[in-house]
Coordinates of C-alpha atoms in Angstrom, one line a residue:
X1 CA -10.7 -4.2 64.4
X2 CA -12.5 -1.3 62.7
X3 CA -9.2 0.5 62.3
X4 CA -7.7 -2.6 60.6
X5 CA -10.7 -2.7 58.2
X6 CA -10.3 1.0 57.3
X7 CA -6.5 0.5 56.7
X8 CA -7.2 -2.5 54.5
X9 CA -10.0 -0.7 52.6
X10 CA -7.7 2.3 52.1
X11 CA -4.9 0.1 50.9
X12 CA -7.2 -1.7 48.4
X13 CA -8.5 1.7 47.1
X14 CA -5.0 3.0 46.7
X15 CA -3.9 -0.1 44.8
X16 CA -7.0 0.2 42.6
X17 CA -6.2 3.8 41.8
X18 CA -2.5 2.9 41.0
X19 CA -3.7 0.1 38.8
X20 CA -6.1 2.3 36.9
X21 CA -3.5 5.0 36.4
X22 CA -1.0 2.3 35.3
X23 CA -3.4 1.0 32.6
X24 CA -4.5 4.5 31.6
X25 CA -0.9 5.4 31.1
X26 CA -0.4 2.3 29.0
X27 CA -3.4 3.2 26.7
X28 CA -3.5 6.9 26.8
X29 CA 0.0 8.1 27.8
X30 CA 0.4 10.8 30.4
X31 CA 0.5 14.6 30.2
X32 CA 4.1 15.0 31.5
X33 CA 5.5 12.7 28.8
X34 CA 3.4 14.4 26.1
X35 CA 4.7 17.8 27.2
X36 CA 8.3 16.5 27.1
X37 CA 7.7 15.1 23.6
X38 CA 6.4 18.5 22.4
X39 CA 9.4 20.3 23.9
X40 CA 11.8 17.8 22.3
X41 CA 10.2 18.1 18.9
X42 CA 10.3 21.9 18.9
X43 CA 13.9 22.1 19.9
X44 CA 14.9 19.3 17.5
X45 CA 13.2 21.0 14.5
X46 CA 14.8 24.4 15.4
X47 CA 18.2 22.9 15.6
X48 CA 18.1 20.5 12.6
X49 CA 15.9 22.4 10.1
X50 CA 16.5 26.1 10.9
X51 CA 16.0 27.3 7.4
X52 CA 12.8 25.4 6.6
X53 CA 9.3 26.7 7.2
X54 CA 7.7 23.8 9.1
X55 CA 4.6 23.2 11.1
X56 CA 4.7 20.8 14.1
X57 CA 1.6 19.0 15.4
X58 CA 1.0 18.2 19.1
X59 CA 2.5 14.9 20.2
X60 CA 0.1 11.9 20.2
X61 CA 0.6 8.6 22.0
X62 CA 0.6 5.1 20.5
X63 CA -0.3 2.4 23.0
X64 CA 1.1 -0.2 20.6
X65 CA 4.7 1.1 20.8
X66 CA 4.4 3.2 24.0
X67 CA 6.1 6.1 22.2
X68 CA 4.9 9.6 21.2
X69 CA 4.7 10.8 17.6
X70 CA 4.8 14.3 16.1
X71 CA 3.9 15.1 12.5
X72 CA 5.9 17.7 10.8
X73 CA 5.0 19.3 7.5
X74 CA 5.7 22.3 5.2
X75 CA 2.9 24.6 4.2
X76 CA 4.7 25.4 0.9
X77 CA 5.9 21.9 -0.1
X78 CA 3.4 19.1 -0.8
X79 CA 6.1 16.5 -0.5
X80 CA 7.7 17.7 2.7
X81 CA 6.0 15.9 5.5
X82 CA 7.5 13.5 8.0
X83 CA 7.3 12.3 11.6
X84 CA 9.4 12.2 14.8
X85 CA 9.2 9.4 17.2
X86 CA 9.9 10.3 20.8
X87 CA 10.2 8.1 23.9
X88 CA 8.1 8.7 27.1
X89 CA 11.2 10.2 28.6
X90 CA 11.5 12.9 25.9
X91 CA 14.3 11.3 23.9
X92 CA 14.2 11.4 20.1
X93 CA 14.1 7.9 18.7
X94 CA 13.5 8.4 15.0
X95 CA 13.3 11.1 12.4
X96 CA 11.6 9.9 9.1
X97 CA 12.8 12.9 7.0
X98 CA 15.4 11.0 5.1
X99 CA 13.1 8.2 4.3
X100 CA 9.9 10.2 3.6
X101 CA 11.3 13.3 1.9
X102 CA 14.9 12.7 0.8
X103 CA 14.3 9.2 -0.6
X104 CA 11.3 10.6 -2.5
X105 CA 8.9 8.2 -0.9
X106 CA 6.3 11.0 -0.4
X107 CA 6.6 12.0 -4.0
X108 CA 6.0 8.4 -5.1
X109 CA 3.1 8.1 -2.7
X110 CA 1.5 11.3 -4.1
X111 CA 1.8 10.0 -7.7
X112 CA 0.6 6.6 -6.7
X113 CA -2.5 8.1 -4.9
X114 CA -3.4 10.2 -8.0
X115 CA -3.1 7.2 -10.3
X116 CA -5.2 4.9 -8.0
X117 CA -7.8 7.6 -7.7
X118 CA -8.1 7.8 -11.5
X119 CA -8.3 4.0 -11.9
X120 CA -11.0 3.7 -9.2
X121 CA -13.0 6.6 -10.7
X122 CA -13.4 4.4 -13.9
X123 CA -14.0 1.1 -12.1
X124 CA -16.6 2.6 -9.7
X125 CA -18.5 4.5 -12.4
X126 CA -22.1 3.5 -12.8
X127 CA -21.4 3.0 -16.6
X128 CA -18.6 0.5 -16.0
X129 CA -19.9 -2.8 -17.3
X130 CA -18.2 -5.2 -14.9
X131 CA -18.7 -5.9 -11.2
X132 CA -15.6 -6.3 -9.0
X133 CA -14.8 -6.6 -5.3
X134 CA -11.0 -6.3 -5.8
X135 CA -9.6 -3.5 -7.9
X136 CA -6.9 -0.8 -7.7
X137 CA -4.1 0.8 -9.5
X138 CA -0.6 1.5 -8.4
X139 CA 2.7 3.0 -9.6
X140 CA 5.4 0.4 -9.4
X141 CA 8.7 1.1 -7.8
X142 CA 11.3 -0.2 -10.2
X143 CA 13.6 -1.4 -7.4
X144 CA 11.0 -4.0 -6.5
X145 CA 11.9 -5.9 -9.8
X146 CA 15.1 -7.1 -8.1
X147 CA 12.9 -9.1 -5.6
X148 CA 11.7 -11.5 -8.3
X149 CA 13.6 -11.5 -11.6
X150 CA 12.0 -14.7 -12.7
X151 CA 8.4 -13.5 -13.0
X152 CA 8.2 -9.7 -13.0
X153 CA 8.9 -7.7 -16.2
X154 CA 11.4 -4.9 -15.7
X155 CA 9.3 -1.8 -15.4
X156 CA 8.5 1.0 -12.9
X157 CA 9.7 4.3 -11.8
X158 CA 13.2 5.1 -10.8
X159 CA 12.2 6.7 -7.5
X160 CA 15.6 8.4 -6.9
X161 CA 15.1 10.4 -10.1
X162 CA 11.8 11.9 -9.0
X163 CA 11.7 15.6 -8.1
X164 CA 10.1 17.0 -5.0
X165 CA 6.8 18.9 -5.6
X166 CA 6.9 18.4 -9.3
X167 CA 3.5 17.9 -11.1
X168 CA 3.7 14.8 -13.2
X169 CA 1.5 13.6 -16.1
X170 CA -0.2 10.6 -14.6
X171 CA -1.0 9.1 -17.9
X172 CA 2.6 9.2 -19.0
X173 CA 3.7 7.7 -15.7
X174 CA 1.1 5.0 -16.1
X175 CA 2.4 3.9 -19.5
X176 CA 5.8 3.0 -18.0
X177 CA 5.0 2.2 -14.4
X178 CA 1.3 1.6 -14.0
X179 CA 0.1 -1.7 -12.5
X180 CA -3.6 -2.6 -12.2
X181 CA -5.3 -5.4 -10.2
X182 CA -8.8 -6.3 -11.3
X183 CA -11.0 -9.3 -10.2
X184 CA -14.4 -9.8 -11.8
X185 CA -17.1 -12.4 -11.8
X186 CA -19.2 -13.9 -14.7
X187 CA -21.3 -17.0 -15.2
X188 CA -19.0 -17.8 -18.2
X189 CA -15.5 -18.5 -17.1
X190 CA -13.5 -19.1 -20.2
X191 CA -10.4 -17.9 -22.1
X192 CA -12.7 -16.3 -24.7
X193 CA -14.5 -14.4 -22.0
X194 CA -11.3 -13.3 -20.3
X195 CA -10.0 -12.1 -23.6
X196 CA -13.2 -10.1 -24.3
X197 CA -13.1 -8.4 -20.8
X198 CA -9.4 -7.5 -21.0
X199 CA -9.8 -6.0 -24.5
X200 CA -12.8 -4.0 -23.2
X201 CA -11.1 -2.8 -20.1
X202 CA -8.1 -1.5 -22.2
X203 CA -10.5 0.2 -24.6
X204 CA -12.4 1.9 -21.7
X205 CA -9.2 3.1 -20.0
X206 CA -7.8 4.4 -23.3
X207 CA -10.9 6.5 -23.8
X208 CA -10.4 7.9 -20.3
X209 CA -6.8 8.7 -21.1
X210 CA -5.5 6.3 -18.4
X211 CA -2.8 3.9 -19.3
X212 CA -1.0 1.0 -17.6
X213 CA 2.0 -1.2 -18.2
X214 CA 0.7 -4.4 -16.8
X215 CA -2.4 -5.9 -15.2
X216 CA -3.2 -8.7 -12.8
X217 CA -6.6 -10.1 -13.9
X218 CA -8.8 -12.8 -12.5
X219 CA -12.1 -14.0 -13.9
X220 CA -14.2 -16.3 -11.6
X221 CA -17.8 -17.4 -11.0
X222 CA -20.2 -15.2 -9.0
X223 CA -20.4 -16.1 -5.3
X224 CA -22.8 -14.9 -2.6
X225 CA -20.6 -15.3 0.5
X226 CA -17.5 -13.9 -1.1
X227 CA -15.6 -17.2 -0.7
X228 CA -14.9 -19.3 -3.8
X229 CA -15.8 -23.1 -3.7
X230 CA -12.8 -25.4 -3.7
X231 CA -13.6 -26.8 -7.2
X232 CA -14.4 -23.5 -8.8
X233 CA -12.7 -22.7 -12.1
X234 CA -11.0 -19.4 -12.4
X235 CA -8.7 -17.7 -14.9
X236 CA -5.9 -15.7 -13.5
X237 CA -3.0 -13.9 -15.2
X238 CA -0.4 -11.6 -13.5
X239 CA 1.8 -8.9 -15.0
X240 CA 0.0 -9.3 -18.3
X241 CA 1.3 -6.5 -20.5
X242 CA -0.7 -3.7 -21.9
X243 CA 1.2 -4.2 -25.2
X244 CA -0.1 -7.8 -25.3
X245 CA -3.8 -6.8 -25.1
X246 CA -4.8 -6.8 -28.7
X247 CA -7.2 -8.9 -30.7
X248 CA -4.9 -11.2 -32.8
X249 CA -4.0 -14.4 -30.9
X250 CA -4.8 -12.9 -27.5
X251 CA -6.3 -16.2 -26.3
X252 CA -3.0 -17.9 -26.9
X253 CA -1.2 -15.2 -24.9
X254 CA -3.6 -15.5 -22.0
X255 CA -3.2 -19.3 -22.0
X256 CA 0.6 -18.9 -21.9
X257 CA 0.4 -16.3 -19.1
X258 CA -1.9 -18.5 -17.1
X259 CA 0.6 -21.4 -17.4
X260 CA 3.5 -19.2 -16.5
X261 CA 1.7 -18.1 -13.4
X262 CA 1.0 -21.7 -12.4
X263 CA 4.7 -22.5 -12.9
X264 CA 5.7 -19.5 -10.8
X265 CA 3.4 -20.6 -7.9
X266 CA 4.9 -24.1 -8.1
X267 CA 8.4 -22.8 -7.9
X268 CA 7.5 -20.6 -4.9
X269 CA 5.7 -23.5 -3.1
X270 CA 8.8 -25.6 -3.7
X271 CA 11.0 -22.9 -2.2
X272 CA 8.8 -22.7 0.9
X273 CA 8.9 -26.5 1.4
X274 CA 12.7 -26.6 1.0
X275 CA 12.9 -23.8 3.5
X276 CA 10.8 -25.7 6.0
X277 CA 12.9 -28.8 5.6
X278 CA 16.1 -26.8 6.3
X279 CA 14.7 -25.4 9.6

């Protein structure tokens, strides 16, 4: 009897250990697979990029995908960095070099980051007169215009024409590809107030030598919980052009842009309903 209990206890302990190792492997990976991933990445880089000076990180495990990732970068090129995806058995699954480097995504990301940093430095300044909980700047990829020809103006960068590691004039880029999103609150929600704020934002950014092509702007009532009430009035325009922000008749342009945005949402809602009907 005692022997049976010992055998049962040993079996349970063994199963518990196996279970713990199984779950640990699922969340943390295992040293053997990590070693295989490191070896695979080293050999792959030596074979496929023999003439490039590249630094390779240690493989790290992602419990979401179950695969291992290795970061690769050049110490002499700020736009040359990419990743390798490797299976737990040491097989290369994906090399992001073509997408990240060759397609100029990294170059676009670098320019976009610099632009957004400059925009935020203005909006977060203690001297900036408006409070906002949603604000950022981005450099628009021109190819995205094809997604919605009805609403979006044709602007942005031709990413394919960017040059690796080139230093770009952020203000010049902003003039032809800069897009700003800015939400603000005020007790007065009116077309007149929206006009006043837009004109002032443009003036402030001009003085900081930061330009943009279009802005998404929303003016709404202050709220304590961060959630607007259902009946709250707000004024929103999207893709409102920098060239349209000037004093003469600006209120008429804002009213039209607001109506255009409303029509756009109605069309999009209609498309969604039609799609649901056809399912």
